[in-house]
Amino acid sequence: MAQHLPPDAPVASLTDCAHIRMHLDAFADGELTAFDAHDHPLTELVGAHLRVCEPCARLEHALQSLRAALHALGRREQVTERASDALRRRVAQLLASR
Ligand SMILES: [Zn+2]
């Protein structure tokens, strides 16, 4: 996807969107620890890009939302699992009391 960044944008932000998006998932997870070819932390590179590139910033926001949703879903599944554990115990009790 071609992006037209302002000519005075920081050099780091001139990295193309496809490259930034490869790292966006890890960035949103706070797990981006790699460095680029010039020893700049990729978090800085991606952060600088997100400040000047609205589509990528929106995507990062969507990833954060997705992450929050998955987190909430994960919690709900834990609750469900606890419920089914209790149910299994109850069934076992019922079977044992026959
Ligand atoms: Zn971009």
PDB file of N, CA and C and ligand atoms in Angstrom:
ATOM      1  N   MET A   1       0.855  -1.199   0.000  1.00  0.00           N
ATOM      2  CA  MET A   1       0.000   0.000   0.000  1.00  0.00           C
ATOM      3  C   MET A   1       0.887   1.243   0.000  1.00  0.00           C
ATOM      4  N   ALA A   2       0.791   2.036  -1.001  1.00  0.00           N
ATOM      5  CA  ALA A   2       1.650   3.226  -1.116  1.00  0.00           C
ATOM      6  C   ALA A   2       1.181   4.313  -0.158  1.00  0.00           C
ATOM      7  N   GLN A   3       2.131   4.913   0.495  1.00  0.00           N
ATOM      8  CA  GLN A   3       1.826   6.010   1.410  1.00  0.00           C
ATOM      9  C   GLN A   3       2.596   7.241   0.967  1.00  0.00           C
ATOM     10  N   HIS A   4       1.956   8.392   1.065  1.00  0.00           N
ATOM     11  CA  HIS A   4       2.651   9.622   0.708  1.00  0.00           C
ATOM     12  C   HIS A   4       2.859  10.435   1.970  1.00  0.00           C
ATOM     13  N   LEU A   5       4.039  10.326   2.515  1.00  0.00           N
ATOM     14  CA  LEU A   5       4.367  11.014   3.758  1.00  0.00           C
ATOM     15  C   LEU A   5       4.900  12.402   3.435  1.00  0.00           C
ATOM     16  N   PRO A   6       4.698  13.330   4.344  1.00  0.00           N
ATOM     17  CA  PRO A   6       5.240  14.666   4.090  1.00  0.00           C
ATOM     18  C   PRO A   6       6.764  14.612   3.966  1.00  0.00           C
ATOM     19  N   PRO A   7       7.349  15.450   3.101  1.00  0.00           N
ATOM     20  CA  PRO A   7       8.794  15.381   2.869  1.00  0.00           C
ATOM     21  C   PRO A   7       9.615  15.697   4.118  1.00  0.00           C
ATOM     22  N   ASP A   8       9.010  16.394   5.099  1.00  0.00           N
ATOM     23  CA  ASP A   8       9.768  16.725   6.310  1.00  0.00           C
ATOM     24  C   ASP A   8       9.551  15.706   7.425  1.00  0.00           C
ATOM     25  N   ALA A   9       8.916  14.561   7.099  1.00  0.00           N
ATOM     26  CA  ALA A   9       8.699  13.524   8.104  1.00  0.00           C
ATOM     27  C   ALA A   9      10.053  12.963   8.555  1.00  0.00           C
ATOM     28  N   PRO A  10      10.134  12.531   9.834  1.00  0.00           N
ATOM     29  CA  PRO A  10      11.402  11.952  10.300  1.00  0.00           C
ATOM     30  C   PRO A  10      11.814  10.778   9.422  1.00  0.00           C
ATOM     31  N   VAL A  11      13.105  10.590   9.260  1.00  0.00           N
ATOM     32  CA  VAL A  11      13.615   9.542   8.371  1.00  0.00           C
ATOM     33  C   VAL A  11      13.036   8.178   8.718  1.00  0.00           C
ATOM     34  N   ALA A  12      12.936   7.893  10.016  1.00  0.00           N
ATOM     35  CA  ALA A  12      12.444   6.584  10.453  1.00  0.00           C
ATOM     36  C   ALA A  12      11.057   6.315   9.904  1.00  0.00           C
ATOM     37  N   SER A  13      10.244   7.372   9.786  1.00  0.00           N
ATOM     38  CA  SER A  13       8.864   7.197   9.360  1.00  0.00           C
ATOM     39  C   SER A  13       8.763   6.905   7.868  1.00  0.00           C
ATOM     40  N   LEU A  14       9.849   7.104   7.153  1.00  0.00           N
ATOM     41  CA  LEU A  14       9.806   6.877   5.713  1.00  0.00           C
ATOM     42  C   LEU A  14       9.861   5.393   5.362  1.00  0.00           C
ATOM     43  N   THR A  15      10.133   4.574   6.367  1.00  0.00           N
ATOM     44  CA  THR A  15      10.072   3.130   6.137  1.00  0.00           C
ATOM     45  C   THR A  15       8.662   2.792   5.675  1.00  0.00           C
ATOM     46  N   ASP A  16       8.550   1.920   4.675  1.00  0.00           N
ATOM     47  CA  ASP A  16       7.217   1.710   4.113  1.00  0.00           C
ATOM     48  C   ASP A  16       6.291   0.950   5.059  1.00  0.00           C
ATOM     49  N   CYS A  17       5.004   1.119   4.835  1.00  0.00           N
ATOM     50  CA  CYS A  17       3.974   0.580   5.713  1.00  0.00           C
ATOM     51  C   CYS A  17       4.051  -0.941   5.839  1.00  0.00           C
ATOM     52  N   ALA A  18       4.317  -1.624   4.720  1.00  0.00           N
ATOM     53  CA  ALA A  18       4.369  -3.084   4.746  1.00  0.00           C
ATOM     54  C   ALA A  18       5.414  -3.552   5.757  1.00  0.00           C
ATOM     55  N   HIS A  19       6.554  -2.860   5.760  1.00  0.00           N
ATOM     56  CA  HIS A  19       7.629  -3.218   6.691  1.00  0.00           C
ATOM     57  C   HIS A  19       7.193  -2.955   8.129  1.00  0.00           C
ATOM     58  N   ILE A  20       6.567  -1.806   8.349  1.00  0.00           N
ATOM     59  CA  ILE A  20       6.096  -1.449   9.694  1.00  0.00           C
ATOM     60  C   ILE A  20       5.068  -2.465  10.167  1.00  0.00           C
ATOM     61  N   ARG A  21       4.184  -2.840   9.265  1.00  0.00           N
ATOM     62  CA  ARG A  21       3.077  -3.729   9.662  1.00  0.00           C
ATOM     63  C   ARG A  21       3.542  -5.132  10.018  1.00  0.00           C
ATOM     64  N   MET A  22       4.699  -5.523   9.499  1.00  0.00           N
ATOM     65  CA  MET A  22       5.259  -6.823   9.888  1.00  0.00           C
ATOM     66  C   MET A  22       5.557  -6.850  11.391  1.00  0.00           C
ATOM     67  N   HIS A  23       5.826  -5.679  11.941  1.00  0.00           N
ATOM     68  CA  HIS A  23       6.225  -5.595  13.346  1.00  0.00           C
ATOM     69  C   HIS A  23       5.121  -5.072  14.239  1.00  0.00           C
ATOM     70  N   LEU A  24       3.995  -4.707  13.623  1.00  0.00           N
ATOM     71  CA  LEU A  24       2.942  -4.016  14.365  1.00  0.00           C
ATOM     72  C   LEU A  24       2.331  -4.906  15.452  1.00  0.00           C
ATOM     73  N   ASP A  25       2.198  -6.183  15.139  1.00  0.00           N
ATOM     74  CA  ASP A  25       1.610  -7.120  16.093  1.00  0.00           C
ATOM     75  C   ASP A  25       2.459  -7.190  17.364  1.00  0.00           C
ATOM     76  N   ALA A  26       3.759  -7.387  17.172  1.00  0.00           N
ATOM     77  CA  ALA A  26       4.673  -7.452  18.316  1.00  0.00           C
ATOM     78  C   ALA A  26       4.702  -6.111  19.042  1.00  0.00           C
ATOM     79  N   PHE A  27       4.635  -5.020  18.268  1.00  0.00           N
ATOM     80  CA  PHE A  27       4.636  -3.684  18.859  1.00  0.00           C
ATOM     81  C   PHE A  27       3.418  -3.502  19.760  1.00  0.00           C
ATOM     82  N   ALA A  28       2.244  -3.909  19.264  1.00  0.00           N
ATOM     83  CA  ALA A  28       1.008  -3.771  20.031  1.00  0.00           C
ATOM     84  C   ALA A  28       1.059  -4.639  21.293  1.00  0.00           C
ATOM     85  N   ASP A  29       1.786  -5.757  21.191  1.00  0.00           N
ATOM     86  CA  ASP A  29       1.935  -6.660  22.332  1.00  0.00           C
ATOM     87  C   ASP A  29       2.979  -6.168  23.324  1.00  0.00           C
ATOM     88  N   GLY A  30       3.736  -5.129  22.935  1.00  0.00           N
ATOM     89  CA  GLY A  30       4.839  -4.666  23.770  1.00  0.00           C
ATOM     90  C   GLY A  30       5.993  -5.654  23.755  1.00  0.00           C
ATOM     91  N   GLU A  31       6.054  -6.458  22.687  1.00  0.00           N
ATOM     92  CA  GLU A  31       7.079  -7.508  22.619  1.00  0.00           C
ATOM     93  C   GLU A  31       8.093  -7.252  21.510  1.00  0.00           C
ATOM     94  N   LEU A  32       8.093  -6.030  20.982  1.00  0.00           N
ATOM     95  CA  LEU A  32       9.006  -5.715  19.895  1.00  0.00           C
ATOM     96  C   LEU A  32      10.350  -5.278  20.485  1.00  0.00           C
ATOM     97  N   THR A  33      11.354  -6.113  20.367  1.00  0.00           N
ATOM     98  CA  THR A  33      12.647  -5.816  20.996  1.00  0.00           C
ATOM     99  C   THR A  33      13.775  -5.775  19.969  1.00  0.00           C
ATOM    100  N   ALA A  34      13.451  -6.017  18.694  1.00  0.00           N
ATOM    101  CA  ALA A  34      14.491  -6.087  17.668  1.00  0.00           C
ATOM    102  C   ALA A  34      15.029  -4.700  17.304  1.00  0.00           C
ATOM    103  N   PHE A  35      16.182  -4.700  16.631  1.00  0.00           N
ATOM    104  CA  PHE A  35      16.797  -3.464  16.151  1.00  0.00           C
ATOM    105  C   PHE A  35      16.856  -3.506  14.637  1.00  0.00           C
ATOM    106  N   ASP A  36      16.849  -2.329  14.021  1.00  0.00           N
ATOM    107  CA  ASP A  36      16.953  -2.315  12.564  1.00  0.00           C
ATOM    108  C   ASP A  36      18.422  -2.352  12.143  1.00  0.00           C
ATOM    109  N   ALA A  37      18.658  -2.246  10.835  1.00  0.00           N
ATOM    110  CA  ALA A  37      20.007  -2.373  10.296  1.00  0.00           C
ATOM    111  C   ALA A  37      20.926  -1.261  10.807  1.00  0.00           C
ATOM    112  N   HIS A  38      20.338  -0.164  11.301  1.00  0.00           N
ATOM    113  CA  HIS A  38      21.155   0.954  11.789  1.00  0.00           C
ATOM    114  C   HIS A  38      21.172   1.009  13.303  1.00  0.00           C
ATOM    115  N   ASP A  39      20.850  -0.127  13.952  1.00  0.00           N
ATOM    116  CA  ASP A  39      20.871  -0.220  15.414  1.00  0.00           C
ATOM    117  C   ASP A  39      19.858   0.681  16.117  1.00  0.00           C
ATOM    118  N   HIS A  40      18.830   1.086  15.390  1.00  0.00           N
ATOM    119  CA  HIS A  40      17.742   1.814  16.048  1.00  0.00           C
ATOM    120  C   HIS A  40      16.736   0.785  16.546  1.00  0.00           C
ATOM    121  N   PRO A  41      16.241   0.938  17.784  1.00  0.00           N
ATOM    122  CA  PRO A  41      15.205  -0.003  18.234  1.00  0.00           C
ATOM    123  C   PRO A  41      13.992   0.103  17.320  1.00  0.00           C
ATOM    124  N   LEU A  42      13.440  -1.039  16.949  1.00  0.00           N
ATOM    125  CA  LEU A  42      12.283  -1.032  16.046  1.00  0.00           C
ATOM    126  C   LEU A  42      11.064  -0.385  16.690  1.00  0.00           C
ATOM    127  N   THR A  43      11.011  -0.404  18.027  1.00  0.00           N
ATOM    128  CA  THR A  43       9.879   0.252  18.693  1.00  0.00           C
ATOM    129  C   THR A  43       9.873   1.741  18.358  1.00  0.00           C
ATOM    130  N   GLU A  44      11.071   2.356  18.308  1.00  0.00           N
ATOM    131  CA  GLU A  44      11.171   3.789  17.967  1.00  0.00           C
ATOM    132  C   GLU A  44      10.748   4.020  16.528  1.00  0.00           C
ATOM    133  N   LEU A  45      11.212   3.124  15.670  1.00  0.00           N
ATOM    134  CA  LEU A  45      10.894   3.217  14.240  1.00  0.00           C
ATOM    135  C   LEU A  45       9.388   3.130  14.027  1.00  0.00           C
ATOM    136  N   VAL A  46       8.785   2.107  14.641  1.00  0.00           N
ATOM    137  CA  VAL A  46       7.340   1.909  14.488  1.00  0.00           C
ATOM    138  C   VAL A  46       6.585   3.066  15.144  1.00  0.00           C
ATOM    139  N   GLY A  47       7.028   3.473  16.340  1.00  0.00           N
ATOM    140  CA  GLY A  47       6.384   4.584  17.041  1.00  0.00           C
ATOM    141  C   GLY A  47       6.411   5.860  16.214  1.00  0.00           C
ATOM    142  N   ALA A  48       7.560   6.150  15.614  1.00  0.00           N
ATOM    143  CA  ALA A  48       7.702   7.353  14.792  1.00  0.00           C
ATOM    144  C   ALA A  48       6.791   7.263  13.578  1.00  0.00           C
ATOM    145  N   HIS A  49       6.713   6.067  13.006  1.00  0.00           N
ATOM    146  CA  HIS A  49       5.857   5.865  11.836  1.00  0.00           C
ATOM    147  C   HIS A  49       4.383   6.079  12.197  1.00  0.00           C
ATOM    148  N   LEU A  50       3.984   5.539  13.347  1.00  0.00           N
ATOM    149  CA  LEU A  50       2.579   5.645  13.751  1.00  0.00           C
ATOM    150  C   LEU A  50       2.169   7.095  14.000  1.00  0.00           C
ATOM    151  N   ARG A  51       3.146   7.933  14.379  1.00  0.00           N
ATOM    152  CA  ARG A  51       2.818   9.339  14.623  1.00  0.00           C
ATOM    153  C   ARG A  51       2.502  10.080  13.333  1.00  0.00           C
ATOM    154  N   VAL A  52       3.038   9.605  12.217  1.00  0.00           N
ATOM    155  CA  VAL A  52       2.834  10.323  10.954  1.00  0.00           C
ATOM    156  C   VAL A  52       1.946   9.570   9.970  1.00  0.00           C
ATOM    157  N   CYS A  53       1.669   8.295  10.245  1.00  0.00           N
ATOM    158  CA  CYS A  53       0.902   7.488   9.296  1.00  0.00           C
ATOM    159  C   CYS A  53      -0.412   7.063   9.944  1.00  0.00           C
ATOM    160  N   GLU A  54      -1.487   7.712   9.541  1.00  0.00           N
ATOM    161  CA  GLU A  54      -2.775   7.447  10.169  1.00  0.00           C
ATOM    162  C   GLU A  54      -3.278   6.027   9.930  1.00  0.00           C
ATOM    163  N   PRO A  55      -3.189   5.487   8.688  1.00  0.00           N
ATOM    164  CA  PRO A  55      -3.681   4.111   8.487  1.00  0.00           C
ATOM    165  C   PRO A  55      -2.985   3.106   9.398  1.00  0.00           C
ATOM    166  N   CYS A  56      -1.681   3.229   9.565  1.00  0.00           N
ATOM    167  CA  CYS A  56      -0.949   2.306  10.431  1.00  0.00           C
ATOM    168  C   CYS A  56      -1.327   2.530  11.889  1.00  0.00           C
ATOM    169  N   ALA A  57      -1.529   3.796  12.273  1.00  0.00           N
ATOM    170  CA  ALA A  57      -1.927   4.107  13.646  1.00  0.00           C
ATOM    171  C   ALA A  57      -3.291   3.490  13.942  1.00  0.00           C
ATOM    172  N   ARG A  58      -4.183   3.569  12.947  1.00  0.00           N
ATOM    173  CA  ARG A  58      -5.515   2.963  13.118  1.00  0.00           C
ATOM    174  C   ARG A  58      -5.402   1.459  13.267  1.00  0.00           C
ATOM    175  N   LEU A  59      -4.515   0.855  12.462  1.00  0.00           N
ATOM    176  CA  LEU A  59      -4.315  -0.589  12.518  1.00  0.00           C
ATOM    177  C   LEU A  59      -3.757  -0.994  13.887  1.00  0.00           C
ATOM    178  N   GLU A  60      -2.825  -0.202  14.385  1.00  0.00           N
ATOM    179  CA  GLU A  60      -2.248  -0.486  15.701  1.00  0.00           C
ATOM    180  C   GLU A  60      -3.340  -0.411  16.764  1.00  0.00           C
ATOM    181  N   HIS A  61      -4.206   0.591  16.635  1.00  0.00           N
ATOM    182  CA  HIS A  61      -5.314   0.748  17.574  1.00  0.00           C
ATOM    183  C   HIS A  61      -6.245  -0.469  17.506  1.00  0.00           C
ATOM    184  N   ALA A  62      -6.499  -0.939  16.269  1.00  0.00           N
ATOM    185  CA  ALA A  62      -7.362  -2.111  16.077  1.00  0.00           C
ATOM    186  C   ALA A  62      -6.725  -3.347  16.712  1.00  0.00           C
ATOM    187  N   LEU A  63      -5.408  -3.475  16.561  1.00  0.00           N
ATOM    188  CA  LEU A  63      -4.700  -4.608  17.150  1.00  0.00           C
ATOM    189  C   LEU A  63      -4.802  -4.568  18.674  1.00  0.00           C
ATOM    190  N   GLN A  64      -4.688  -3.350  19.228  1.00  0.00           N
ATOM    191  CA  GLN A  64      -4.807  -3.203  20.683  1.00  0.00           C
ATOM    192  C   GLN A  64      -6.213  -3.619  21.136  1.00  0.00           C
ATOM    193  N   SER A  65      -7.230  -3.195  20.378  1.00  0.00           N
ATOM    194  CA  SER A  65      -8.613  -3.539  20.716  1.00  0.00           C
ATOM    195  C   SER A  65      -8.819  -5.044  20.636  1.00  0.00           C
ATOM    196  N   LEU A  66      -8.269  -5.633  19.563  1.00  0.00           N
ATOM    197  CA  LEU A  66      -8.373  -7.076  19.364  1.00  0.00           C
ATOM    198  C   LEU A  66      -7.721  -7.816  20.521  1.00  0.00           C
ATOM    199  N   ARG A  67      -6.574  -7.296  20.922  1.00  0.00           N
ATOM    200  CA  ARG A  67      -5.822  -7.886  22.021  1.00  0.00           C
ATOM    201  C   ARG A  67      -6.639  -7.838  23.308  1.00  0.00           C
ATOM    202  N   ALA A  68      -7.262  -6.685  23.555  1.00  0.00           N
ATOM    203  CA  ALA A  68      -8.090  -6.523  24.750  1.00  0.00           C
ATOM    204  C   ALA A  68      -9.276  -7.484  24.704  1.00  0.00           C
ATOM    205  N   ALA A  69      -9.862  -7.621  23.498  1.00  0.00           N
ATOM    206  CA  ALA A  69     -11.012  -8.515  23.326  1.00  0.00           C
ATOM    207  C   ALA A  69     -10.598  -9.959  23.569  1.00  0.00           C
ATOM    208  N   LEU A  70      -9.434 -10.346  23.036  1.00  0.00           N
ATOM    209  CA  LEU A  70      -8.944 -11.710  23.219  1.00  0.00           C
ATOM    210  C   LEU A  70      -8.653 -11.971  24.692  1.00  0.00           C
ATOM    211  N   HIS A  71      -8.135 -10.945  25.345  1.00  0.00           N
ATOM    212  CA  HIS A  71      -7.831 -11.065  26.767  1.00  0.00           C
ATOM    213  C   HIS A  71      -9.112 -11.310  27.560  1.00  0.00           C
ATOM    214  N   ALA A  72     -10.142 -10.524  27.234  1.00  0.00           N
ATOM    215  CA  ALA A  72     -11.431 -10.660  27.910  1.00  0.00           C
ATOM    216  C   ALA A  72     -12.027 -12.037  27.632  1.00  0.00           C
ATOM    217  N   LEU A  73     -11.897 -12.486  26.378  1.00  0.00           N
ATOM    218  CA  LEU A  73     -12.404 -13.790  25.975  1.00  0.00           C
ATOM    219  C   LEU A  73     -11.673 -14.892  26.743  1.00  0.00           C
ATOM    220  N   GLY A  74     -10.368 -14.743  26.868  1.00  0.00           N
ATOM    221  CA  GLY A  74      -9.558 -15.710  27.602  1.00  0.00           C
ATOM    222  C   GLY A  74     -10.029 -15.834  29.040  1.00  0.00           C
ATOM    223  N   ARG A  75     -10.338 -14.679  29.647  1.00  0.00           N
ATOM    224  CA  ARG A  75     -10.830 -14.696  31.027  1.00  0.00           C
ATOM    225  C   ARG A  75     -12.156 -15.424  31.109  1.00  0.00           C
ATOM    226  N   ARG A  76     -13.022 -15.183  30.095  1.00  0.00           N
ATOM    227  CA  ARG A  76     -14.334 -15.806  30.098  1.00  0.00           C
ATOM    228  C   ARG A  76     -14.198 -17.323  29.962  1.00  0.00           C
ATOM    229  N   GLU A  77     -13.229 -17.753  29.132  1.00  0.00           N
ATOM    230  CA  GLU A  77     -13.033 -19.190  28.951  1.00  0.00           C
ATOM    231  C   GLU A  77     -12.554 -19.848  30.235  1.00  0.00           C
ATOM    232  N   GLN A  78     -11.741 -19.122  30.989  1.00  0.00           N
ATOM    233  CA  GLN A  78     -11.297 -19.648  32.276  1.00  0.00           C
ATOM    234  C   GLN A  78     -12.488 -19.855  33.200  1.00  0.00           C
ATOM    235  N   VAL A  79     -13.398 -18.872  33.176  1.00  0.00           N
ATOM    236  CA  VAL A  79     -14.596 -18.965  34.009  1.00  0.00           C
ATOM    237  C   VAL A  79     -15.419 -20.175  33.587  1.00  0.00           C
ATOM    238  N   THR A  80     -15.584 -20.331  32.269  1.00  0.00           N
ATOM    239  CA  THR A  80     -16.349 -21.460  31.741  1.00  0.00           C
ATOM    240  C   THR A  80     -15.716 -22.774  32.171  1.00  0.00           C
ATOM    241  N   GLU A  81     -14.395 -22.811  32.118  1.00  0.00           N
ATOM    242  CA  GLU A  81     -13.692 -24.031  32.480  1.00  0.00           C
ATOM    243  C   GLU A  81     -13.916 -24.363  33.956  1.00  0.00           C
ATOM    244  N   ARG A  82     -13.876 -23.310  34.788  1.00  0.00           N
ATOM    245  CA  ARG A  82     -14.130 -23.532  36.208  1.00  0.00           C
ATOM    246  C   ARG A  82     -15.532 -24.068  36.405  1.00  0.00           C
ATOM    247  N   ALA A  83     -16.490 -23.504  35.674  1.00  0.00           N
ATOM    248  CA  ALA A  83     -17.877 -23.932  35.790  1.00  0.00           C
ATOM    249  C   ALA A  83     -18.009 -25.392  35.384  1.00  0.00           C
ATOM    250  N   SER A  84     -17.325 -25.773  34.286  1.00  0.00           N
ATOM    251  CA  SER A  84     -17.472 -27.147  33.826  1.00  0.00           C
ATOM    252  C   SER A  84     -16.761 -28.109  34.782  1.00  0.00           C
ATOM    253  N   ASP A  85     -15.705 -27.647  35.449  1.00  0.00           N
ATOM    254  CA  ASP A  85     -15.048 -28.462  36.480  1.00  0.00           C
ATOM    255  C   ASP A  85     -16.021 -28.755  37.612  1.00  0.00           C
ATOM    256  N   ALA A  86     -16.712 -27.710  38.048  1.00  0.00           N
ATOM    257  CA  ALA A  86     -17.686 -27.844  39.129  1.00  0.00           C
ATOM    258  C   ALA A  86     -18.797 -28.789  38.707  1.00  0.00           C
ATOM    259  N   LEU A  87     -19.208 -28.669  37.458  1.00  0.00           N
ATOM    260  CA  LEU A  87     -20.269 -29.514  36.922  1.00  0.00           C
ATOM    261  C   LEU A  87     -19.826 -30.975  36.893  1.00  0.00           C
ATOM    262  N   ARG A  88     -18.574 -31.170  36.458  1.00  0.00           N
ATOM    263  CA  ARG A  88     -18.040 -32.535  36.413  1.00  0.00           C
ATOM    264  C   ARG A  88     -18.014 -33.155  37.812  1.00  0.00           C
ATOM    265  N   ARG A  89     -17.582 -32.340  38.801  1.00  0.00           N
ATOM    266  CA  ARG A  89     -17.546 -32.841  40.175  1.00  0.00           C
ATOM    267  C   ARG A  89     -18.954 -33.196  40.652  1.00  0.00           C
ATOM    268  N   ARG A  90     -19.888 -32.324  40.308  1.00  0.00           N
ATOM    269  CA  ARG A  90     -21.295 -32.540  40.715  1.00  0.00           C
ATOM    270  C   ARG A  90     -21.818 -33.846  40.107  1.00  0.00           C
ATOM    271  N   VAL A  91     -21.529 -34.064  38.832  1.00  0.00           N
ATOM    272  CA  VAL A  91     -21.961 -35.286  38.155  1.00  0.00           C
ATOM    273  C   VAL A  91     -21.312 -36.500  38.818  1.00  0.00           C
ATOM    274  N   ALA A  92     -20.019 -36.360  39.141  1.00  0.00           N
ATOM    275  CA  ALA A  92     -19.303 -37.462  39.781  1.00  0.00           C
ATOM    276  C   ALA A  92     -19.940 -37.783  41.135  1.00  0.00           C
ATOM    277  N   GLN A  93     -20.322 -36.727  41.871  1.00  0.00           N
ATOM    278  CA  GLN A  93     -20.969 -36.916  43.180  1.00  0.00           C
ATOM    279  C   GLN A  93     -22.307 -37.653  43.015  1.00  0.00           C
ATOM    280  N   LEU A  94     -23.061 -37.199  42.004  1.00  0.00           N
ATOM    281  CA  LEU A  94     -24.372 -37.804  41.763  1.00  0.00           C
ATOM    282  C   LEU A  94     -24.220 -39.293  41.419  1.00  0.00           C
ATOM    283  N   LEU A  95     -23.228 -39.581  40.579  1.00  0.00           N
ATOM    284  CA  LEU A  95     -22.999 -40.972  40.175  1.00  0.00           C
ATOM    285  C   LEU A  95     -22.574 -41.799  41.373  1.00  0.00           C
ATOM    286  N   ALA A  96     -21.718 -41.187  42.247  1.00  0.00           N
ATOM    287  CA  ALA A  96     -21.191 -41.911  43.409  1.00  0.00           C
ATOM    288  C   ALA A  96     -22.286 -42.168  44.448  1.00  0.00           C
ATOM    289  N   SER A  97     -23.314 -41.298  44.486  1.00  0.00           N
ATOM    290  CA  SER A  97     -24.340 -41.404  45.518  1.00  0.00           C
ATOM    291  C   SER A  97     -25.427 -42.399  45.121  1.00  0.00           C
ATOM    292  N   ARG A  98     -25.349 -42.942  43.941  1.00  0.00           N
ATOM    293  CA  ARG A  98     -26.369 -43.915  43.542  1.00  0.00           C
ATOM    294  C   ARG A  98     -26.270 -45.221  44.298  1.00  0.00           C
TER     295      ARG A  98
HETATM  296 ZN    ZN B   1       2.112   3.344   7.538  1.00  0.00          ZN
END
